[in-house]
């Protein structure tokens, strides 16, 4: 039946969440329950940037505005959070050409439940970059774009490395490592700078290409394994393409039958002697019963009030007759659907009480899913609902597409190291490359939501 999770829908949900670390949890403080909260982060030394610019780099130690001007939530003073943001600051300085920058904890002042953290920063000189090379891609050396100003084009470098990682993954290479090397060199003299020139070399190392051995699933009790296999884009005896594995998990998530799956739910067992890898996907099925109450605005009509209760059928049958992929739904509507008259077919108004047997859209079974059966609806209306369901999926695929790789690249800097938090200054040791964002992502998502609302408005059930 129509989903009730839309803007201005009345939803009744019960959720539980932890407001912070539990007592005794290892967070780097003696007792997390009594850990102070960071009231302010200050910067001392020679940071070379304004404090506001540096605070925008912080994520774990930054205050979050829950309700602007009313409620601001301050972070806990934890070792884990401090180390994470110190790494981000070092990467920030490195990306700006400060290859000798050192960042560490200067002092901490605790007053009751508040903590003031001072970070000691020595930016060092800003270097000019003459060449940026990538070594190790197809046994060749490639140069990225540079200019006469000597600026470090870190975005271009990161984009090239993500492209190299994607190509390596498509070939089944599970190991992908990168290391940056900074070497001093001579370059053209720039007036009034006095800066030194360096060359940046990115050395890429990839492992052997693996093929897929066995694909197993665990944790599923009601859904047949054949249904899961049809949704997987990655197949046995094919190159172990991590991108296809990621796409298969996204397709399983869109089915709505399981709790969200990530790469962390996949166990990979390598066999180096045969260059094959077996994987096991841990499945967590969602409850077989659900209910919703929506209105006054919803995806089906303006002014529609609807209450629904659904239950998945027992695990009987196989293929298109697999009962556990069907929902038996009973709905009661407060108003009729006035926009159904705009459909290019003659249709009667929806009955106030409706009983529907529905098979949601299943990836890998497009033609044999996304339909519904009801003795109260005509064949034309059921066929219209089938077409609109597939139109909604096609619109979502065109606007959103497959999920991109969301993992960051942590690139160690050759010859540098880190020490403990209490060691004072620490060298910038990693460059963090965030995955490139898709163009107009927010516009795409907004268009997908709008398309879903419009299409749902015309669904006859």
Coordinates of C-alpha atoms in Angstrom, one line a residue:
X1 CA 0.0 0.0 0.0
X2 CA 1.0 3.6 -0.2
X3 CA 3.7 4.6 2.1
X4 CA 2.8 7.1 4.8
X5 CA 6.3 8.5 5.2
X6 CA 5.8 11.9 3.5
X7 CA 5.8 15.5 4.4
X8 CA 2.8 16.5 6.6
X9 CA 1.9 12.9 7.2
X10 CA 0.8 11.9 10.7
X11 CA 3.1 9.1 11.8
X12 CA 3.2 7.3 15.1
X13 CA 6.6 5.9 15.8
X14 CA 8.4 4.7 18.9
X15 CA 12.2 4.9 18.9
X16 CA 14.9 4.5 21.5
X17 CA 18.4 6.0 21.2
X18 CA 21.3 6.5 23.5
X19 CA 22.0 10.1 24.4
X20 CA 25.7 9.4 25.0
X21 CA 28.2 6.8 26.0
X22 CA 27.1 4.4 28.7
X23 CA 28.7 4.3 32.1
X24 CA 31.9 2.3 31.9
X25 CA 32.2 2.6 28.1
X26 CA 35.8 3.0 26.9
X27 CA 35.8 6.6 25.6
X28 CA 39.2 7.7 26.8
X29 CA 37.9 9.3 30.0
X30 CA 37.8 7.6 33.4
X31 CA 34.0 7.6 33.5
X32 CA 32.1 8.7 30.4
X33 CA 29.0 9.4 32.5
X34 CA 30.8 12.3 34.2
X35 CA 32.9 13.5 31.2
X36 CA 32.9 17.3 30.9
X37 CA 31.6 18.9 27.7
X38 CA 33.7 21.0 25.5
X39 CA 32.6 24.6 25.9
X40 CA 35.3 26.1 23.6
X41 CA 38.2 25.2 21.4
X42 CA 41.0 27.7 21.2
X43 CA 44.1 27.8 18.9
X44 CA 47.6 28.9 20.1
X45 CA 51.0 29.1 18.4
X46 CA 51.2 30.1 14.8
X47 CA 48.1 28.7 13.1
X48 CA 48.3 30.9 9.9
X49 CA 44.5 30.7 9.6
X50 CA 41.7 32.5 11.5
X51 CA 40.1 30.5 14.3
X52 CA 36.7 30.4 12.6
X53 CA 38.2 28.8 9.5
X54 CA 39.9 26.1 11.7
X55 CA 36.7 25.5 13.7
X56 CA 34.8 24.7 10.5
X57 CA 37.3 21.8 10.0
X58 CA 36.3 20.3 13.4
X59 CA 33.5 17.7 13.4
X60 CA 33.7 15.8 16.7
X61 CA 34.5 18.8 18.8
X62 CA 32.1 21.3 17.1
X63 CA 28.9 22.3 18.9
X64 CA 25.7 21.3 17.2
X65 CA 22.7 23.7 17.0
X66 CA 19.7 21.5 17.7
X67 CA 17.3 24.5 17.7
X68 CA 19.1 27.7 16.4
X69 CA 19.3 30.3 19.1
X70 CA 17.6 28.1 21.7
X71 CA 19.4 24.8 22.1
X72 CA 23.0 24.0 21.3
X73 CA 24.5 20.6 22.1
X74 CA 28.1 20.6 23.1
X75 CA 30.3 17.5 22.5
X76 CA 31.8 15.4 25.3
X77 CA 35.5 15.7 26.1
X78 CA 36.7 12.3 24.8
X79 CA 40.1 11.1 23.6
X80 CA 38.5 9.5 20.5
X81 CA 36.9 12.8 19.4
X82 CA 40.1 14.8 20.0
X83 CA 42.2 12.4 18.0
X84 CA 39.7 12.4 15.1
X85 CA 39.6 16.1 14.8
X86 CA 43.4 16.5 15.2
X87 CA 43.8 14.2 12.2
X88 CA 41.3 16.4 10.3
X89 CA 43.3 19.5 11.2
X90 CA 46.6 18.0 10.0
X91 CA 45.0 16.9 6.8
X92 CA 43.6 20.4 6.3
X93 CA 47.0 22.0 6.7
X94 CA 48.5 19.4 4.3
X95 CA 45.9 20.1 1.7
X96 CA 46.8 23.8 1.9
X97 CA 50.5 23.2 1.2
X98 CA 51.7 23.3 4.8
X99 CA 53.6 20.0 4.7
X100 CA 55.6 20.7 7.9
X101 CA 52.5 21.6 10.0
X102 CA 52.3 20.2 13.5
X103 CA 49.2 20.1 15.6
X104 CA 48.7 18.8 19.1
X105 CA 46.9 19.4 22.4
X106 CA 48.3 22.4 24.2
X107 CA 46.3 22.6 27.4
X108 CA 42.9 21.6 28.9
X109 CA 41.1 23.7 31.5
X110 CA 38.1 21.9 33.3
X111 CA 35.7 24.0 35.3
X112 CA 32.9 21.8 36.7
X113 CA 31.2 20.2 33.7
X114 CA 32.8 22.5 31.1
X115 CA 36.2 22.0 29.4
X116 CA 38.2 24.6 27.4
X117 CA 40.5 22.8 25.0
X118 CA 43.6 24.7 23.6
X119 CA 45.2 23.2 20.5
X120 CA 48.8 24.2 19.8
X121 CA 49.5 24.7 16.1
X122 CA 52.7 25.4 14.3
X123 CA 51.8 25.8 10.6
X124 CA 55.4 26.0 9.3
X125 CA 56.1 27.4 5.8
X126 CA 53.7 27.0 2.9
X127 CA 55.3 25.2 0.0
X128 CA 54.9 25.7 -3.7
X129 CA 54.0 22.5 -5.7
X130 CA 55.8 22.1 -9.0
X131 CA 54.6 18.7 -10.1
X132 CA 52.0 16.2 -8.9
X133 CA 52.5 12.6 -10.2
X134 CA 50.6 9.4 -9.7
X135 CA 52.8 6.3 -9.9
X136 CA 51.6 2.7 -10.1
X137 CA 48.4 2.9 -12.2
X138 CA 48.8 0.4 -15.0
X139 CA 52.6 0.5 -14.4
X140 CA 52.7 4.1 -15.6
X141 CA 53.4 7.5 -14.2
X142 CA 50.7 10.1 -14.8
X143 CA 50.8 13.8 -14.0
X144 CA 47.8 15.8 -12.7
X145 CA 47.1 19.4 -13.4
X146 CA 49.4 22.0 -12.0
X147 CA 49.9 25.7 -12.6
X148 CA 52.6 28.3 -12.3
X149 CA 51.2 29.7 -9.0
X150 CA 52.4 26.6 -7.2
X151 CA 49.1 25.9 -5.5
X152 CA 48.5 22.3 -4.3
X153 CA 45.4 21.1 -6.3
X154 CA 44.4 18.4 -3.8
X155 CA 40.9 18.0 -5.2
X156 CA 42.3 17.0 -8.6
X157 CA 44.6 14.6 -6.9
X158 CA 41.8 13.0 -4.8
X159 CA 39.6 12.7 -7.8
X160 CA 42.3 10.9 -9.8
X161 CA 42.9 8.5 -6.9
X162 CA 39.2 7.7 -6.5
X163 CA 39.0 7.0 -10.3
X164 CA 42.0 4.7 -9.9
X165 CA 40.4 2.9 -6.9
X166 CA 37.1 2.4 -8.9
X167 CA 39.0 0.9 -11.8
X168 CA 41.0 -1.4 -9.5
X169 CA 37.8 -2.5 -7.8
X170 CA 36.1 -3.3 -11.1
X171 CA 39.1 -5.6 -11.9
X172 CA 38.6 -7.5 -8.6
X173 CA 41.6 -6.0 -6.8
X174 CA 40.6 -5.9 -3.2
X175 CA 43.8 -4.2 -2.0
X176 CA 44.3 -0.6 -2.8
X177 CA 46.9 1.4 -1.0
X178 CA 48.3 4.9 -1.6
X179 CA 51.3 6.7 -0.1
X180 CA 52.4 10.3 -0.7
X181 CA 56.0 11.3 -1.0
X182 CA 57.1 15.0 -0.7
X183 CA 60.5 15.8 -2.2
X184 CA 62.2 19.2 -2.4
X185 CA 63.1 20.5 -5.8
X186 CA 64.0 23.7 -7.7
X187 CA 61.4 25.8 -9.4
X188 CA 60.8 29.2 -11.0
X189 CA 61.5 32.1 -8.6
X190 CA 58.3 33.9 -7.7
X191 CA 58.6 37.6 -6.6
X192 CA 58.1 38.4 -2.9
X193 CA 57.4 34.8 -1.8
X194 CA 60.6 33.2 -0.5
X195 CA 58.9 29.9 -0.5
X196 CA 60.4 26.5 -1.4
X197 CA 59.2 24.2 -4.2
X198 CA 58.3 20.6 -3.8
X199 CA 57.2 17.7 -6.0
X200 CA 54.3 15.5 -4.8
X201 CA 54.3 11.8 -5.9
X202 CA 51.4 9.5 -5.1
X203 CA 52.5 5.9 -5.2
X204 CA 49.6 3.5 -5.8
X205 CA 49.9 -0.2 -4.9
X206 CA 47.2 -2.7 -5.8
X207 CA 46.9 -6.4 -5.0
X208 CA 46.1 -9.4 -7.2
X209 CA 42.7 -9.6 -8.9
X210 CA 40.2 -11.9 -7.2
X211 CA 37.1 -13.7 -8.5
X212 CA 34.0 -14.5 -6.6
X213 CA 33.9 -18.0 -5.1
X214 CA 30.7 -18.6 -3.1
X215 CA 28.0 -16.1 -2.1
X216 CA 26.2 -17.2 1.0
X217 CA 23.5 -15.5 3.1
X218 CA 22.8 -15.8 6.8
X219 CA 20.0 -14.6 9.1
X220 CA 17.1 -14.9 6.7
X221 CA 14.3 -17.0 7.9
X222 CA 11.2 -16.2 5.8
X223 CA 12.8 -15.1 2.5
X224 CA 14.1 -17.7 0.1
X225 CA 17.8 -17.5 -0.8
X226 CA 16.9 -17.4 -4.5
X227 CA 15.1 -14.1 -4.0
X228 CA 18.3 -12.7 -2.4
X229 CA 20.5 -14.0 -5.1
X230 CA 18.4 -12.4 -7.8
X231 CA 18.9 -9.0 -6.2
X232 CA 22.7 -9.3 -6.2
X233 CA 24.5 -7.6 -9.1
X234 CA 27.7 -9.5 -8.1
X235 CA 27.6 -13.1 -9.3
X236 CA 29.7 -16.2 -8.6
X237 CA 32.8 -16.9 -10.8
X238 CA 32.9 -13.2 -11.9
X239 CA 35.5 -10.6 -11.0
X240 CA 35.1 -9.4 -7.4
X241 CA 33.8 -5.9 -8.2
X242 CA 33.2 -4.1 -4.9
X243 CA 31.1 -1.5 -6.8
X244 CA 28.7 -4.3 -7.9
X245 CA 28.6 -5.6 -4.3
X246 CA 27.7 -2.1 -3.1
X247 CA 25.0 -1.9 -5.8
X248 CA 23.5 -5.3 -4.8
X249 CA 23.3 -4.2 -1.1
X250 CA 21.5 -1.0 -2.2
X251 CA 19.0 -3.1 -4.2
X252 CA 18.3 -5.3 -1.2
X253 CA 17.8 -2.2 0.9
X254 CA 15.2 -0.8 -1.6
X255 CA 13.2 -3.9 -1.4
X256 CA 12.0 -2.9 2.1
X257 CA 12.2 -6.4 3.4
X258 CA 15.4 -6.1 5.4
X259 CA 17.1 -3.7 7.8
X260 CA 19.6 -1.5 6.0
X261 CA 22.7 -3.3 4.8
X262 CA 26.2 -2.0 4.4
X263 CA 29.6 -3.4 3.5
X264 CA 30.2 -4.0 7.2
X265 CA 27.5 -6.7 7.0
X266 CA 29.6 -8.7 4.5
X267 CA 32.2 -11.1 5.6
X268 CA 34.9 -11.7 2.9
X269 CA 37.1 -14.8 3.1
X270 CA 40.0 -14.8 0.7
X271 CA 41.7 -17.9 -0.8
X272 CA 45.1 -16.6 -2.0
X273 CA 46.1 -20.0 -3.5
X274 CA 43.2 -19.8 -6.0
X275 CA 42.7 -16.0 -6.0
X276 CA 39.0 -16.4 -5.1
X277 CA 37.0 -14.8 -2.3
X278 CA 33.9 -16.2 -0.6
X279 CA 31.5 -13.8 1.0
X280 CA 28.6 -14.1 3.5
X281 CA 26.0 -11.4 3.7
X282 CA 24.3 -11.1 7.1
X283 CA 20.6 -10.4 6.7
X284 CA 18.3 -8.9 9.3
X285 CA 14.7 -9.3 8.2
X286 CA 12.2 -6.6 9.1
X287 CA 9.1 -7.5 11.2
X288 CA 6.4 -9.1 9.1
X289 CA 3.7 -6.7 10.4
X290 CA 3.3 -3.0 10.0
X291 CA 0.7 -0.3 10.4
X292 CA 0.4 3.4 9.5
X293 CA -1.9 6.4 9.8
X294 CA -1.5 9.2 7.3
X295 CA -3.1 12.5 6.6
X296 CA -4.2 15.2 5.8
X297 CA -1.7 15.4 3.0
X298 CA -0.2 12.2 1.6
X299 CA 1.1 10.5 -1.5
X300 CA -2.3 9.3 -2.7
X301 CA -4.6 12.3 -2.6
X302 CA -5.2 15.8 -1.3
X303 CA -7.4 15.6 1.8
X304 CA -7.0 11.8 2.1
X305 CA -7.1 10.2 5.6
X306 CA -5.9 6.6 5.6
X307 CA -5.2 3.9 8.2
X308 CA -3.5 0.7 7.1
X309 CA -2.4 -2.5 8.7
X310 CA -0.3 -5.1 6.8
X311 CA 1.1 -8.5 7.4
X312 CA 3.5 -10.6 5.4
X313 CA 2.4 -14.1 4.5
X314 CA 4.1 -17.2 5.8
X315 CA 7.2 -18.6 4.1
X316 CA 5.5 -20.8 1.5
X317 CA 6.3 -21.4 -2.2
X318 CA 9.1 -20.3 -4.5
X319 CA 9.6 -17.8 -7.3
X320 CA 6.7 -15.6 -8.1
X321 CA 4.6 -17.7 -5.7
X322 CA 6.9 -17.1 -2.7
X323 CA 4.3 -16.1 -0.2
X324 CA 6.8 -14.3 2.2
X325 CA 7.3 -11.6 -0.4
X326 CA 3.5 -10.7 -0.4
X327 CA 1.7 -8.4 2.0
X328 CA -1.9 -8.7 2.9
X329 CA -3.1 -5.1 3.7
X330 CA -6.3 -3.8 5.0
X331 CA -6.9 0.0 4.7
X332 CA -9.7 2.3 5.7
X333 CA -9.9 5.7 3.9
X334 CA -11.7 8.8 5.3
X335 CA -12.1 10.5 1.9
X336 CA -12.2 9.3 -1.7
X337 CA -9.3 10.1 -4.1
X338 CA -10.4 13.1 -6.3
X339 CA -7.3 13.0 -8.5
X340 CA -7.9 9.5 -9.7
X341 CA -10.3 11.0 -12.3
X342 CA -7.3 12.5 -14.1
X343 CA -6.0 9.0 -15.1
X344 CA -6.4 8.1 -18.8
X345 CA -8.8 5.3 -17.8
X346 CA -12.3 5.2 -16.4
X347 CA -12.1 4.2 -12.8
X348 CA -14.5 4.1 -9.9
X349 CA -13.8 5.8 -6.6
X350 CA -11.8 3.8 -4.1
X351 CA -14.0 2.0 -1.6
X352 CA -13.8 3.3 2.0
X353 CA -12.4 -0.2 3.1
X354 CA -10.0 -2.0 0.9
X355 CA -8.3 -5.4 1.2
X356 CA -5.3 -5.9 -1.1
X357 CA -2.7 -8.6 -1.6
X358 CA 0.4 -6.8 -2.8
X359 CA 3.9 -7.9 -3.9
X360 CA 6.2 -4.9 -3.6
X361 CA 8.8 -4.2 -6.2
X362 CA 11.7 -6.7 -5.9
X363 CA 15.1 -6.1 -7.5
X364 CA 15.9 -8.8 -10.0
X365 CA 12.2 -9.6 -10.4
X366 CA 11.0 -6.4 -12.0
X367 CA 8.2 -7.9 -14.2
X368 CA 6.9 -10.3 -11.6
X369 CA 6.7 -7.8 -8.7
X370 CA 5.2 -4.4 -8.0
X371 CA 1.7 -5.6 -8.5
X372 CA -1.4 -6.0 -6.3
X373 CA -4.6 -8.1 -6.3
X374 CA -7.9 -7.1 -4.9
X375 CA -11.5 -8.3 -5.5
X376 CA -12.7 -4.7 -4.9
X377 CA -10.6 -3.1 -7.7
X378 CA -11.1 -3.6 -11.5
X379 CA -8.4 -5.0 -13.7
X380 CA -7.7 -1.6 -15.2
X381 CA -7.0 0.0 -11.9
X382 CA -4.7 -2.8 -10.8
X383 CA -2.9 -2.5 -14.1
X384 CA -2.6 1.2 -13.7
X385 CA -1.1 0.7 -10.2
X386 CA 1.4 -1.8 -11.6
X387 CA 2.5 0.7 -14.3
X388 CA 2.8 3.6 -11.8
X389 CA 4.9 1.5 -9.4
X390 CA 7.4 0.7 -12.1
X391 CA 7.4 4.3 -13.3
X392 CA 8.3 5.4 -9.8
X393 CA 11.2 3.0 -9.7
X394 CA 12.4 4.2 -13.1
X395 CA 12.3 7.8 -12.0
X396 CA 14.2 7.0 -8.8
X397 CA 16.9 5.1 -10.8
X398 CA 17.2 8.0 -13.3
X399 CA 17.5 10.7 -10.7
X400 CA 19.4 9.0 -7.9
X401 CA 21.2 6.1 -9.6
X402 CA 23.5 3.7 -7.9
X403 CA 25.0 4.7 -4.5
X404 CA 28.6 6.0 -4.8
X405 CA 31.5 4.9 -2.8
X406 CA 31.2 6.8 0.5
X407 CA 34.4 5.7 2.1
X408 CA 37.3 8.1 2.5
X409 CA 40.9 7.5 1.4
X410 CA 43.4 7.9 4.3
X411 CA 46.8 8.5 2.6
X412 CA 49.9 8.3 4.8
X413 CA 52.7 10.8 4.1
X414 CA 56.1 9.1 3.6
X415 CA 58.5 9.7 6.4
X416 CA 56.0 11.1 8.9
X417 CA 54.6 9.6 12.1
X418 CA 52.2 10.3 14.9
X419 CA 52.6 10.2 18.6
X420 CA 50.2 10.0 21.6
X421 CA 47.9 12.8 22.7
X422 CA 50.2 13.8 25.5
X423 CA 53.2 14.1 23.2
X424 CA 52.8 17.8 22.5
X425 CA 53.3 18.6 18.8
X426 CA 52.4 16.0 16.3
X427 CA 53.3 15.9 12.6
X428 CA 50.6 15.9 9.9
X429 CA 50.7 12.3 8.8
X430 CA 47.6 11.7 6.7
X431 CA 45.8 13.3 3.8
X432 CA 42.1 12.6 4.0
X433 CA 40.4 12.4 0.6
X434 CA 36.6 12.6 0.7
X435 CA 34.7 10.9 -2.1
X436 CA 33.6 13.4 -4.8
X437 CA 30.0 14.5 -4.4
X438 CA 27.6 13.9 -7.3
X439 CA 26.6 17.1 -9.1
X440 CA 23.3 18.6 -8.0
X441 CA 22.7 15.9 -5.5
X442 CA 20.2 17.9 -3.4
X443 CA 18.3 18.8 -6.5
X444 CA 18.2 15.2 -7.6
X445 CA 16.9 14.0 -4.3
X446 CA 14.3 16.7 -4.2
X447 CA 13.2 15.8 -7.7
X448 CA 13.0 12.1 -6.7
X449 CA 10.8 13.0 -3.7
X450 CA 8.5 15.2 -5.8
X451 CA 8.2 12.5 -8.5
X452 CA 7.3 10.0 -5.9
X453 CA 4.6 12.3 -4.4
X454 CA 3.1 13.0 -7.8
X455 CA 3.1 9.4 -8.9
X456 CA 1.7 8.2 -5.6
X457 CA -1.1 10.7 -5.9
X458 CA -2.4 8.8 -9.0
X459 CA -2.0 5.3 -7.6
X460 CA -5.5 3.8 -7.3
X461 CA -4.6 1.7 -4.2

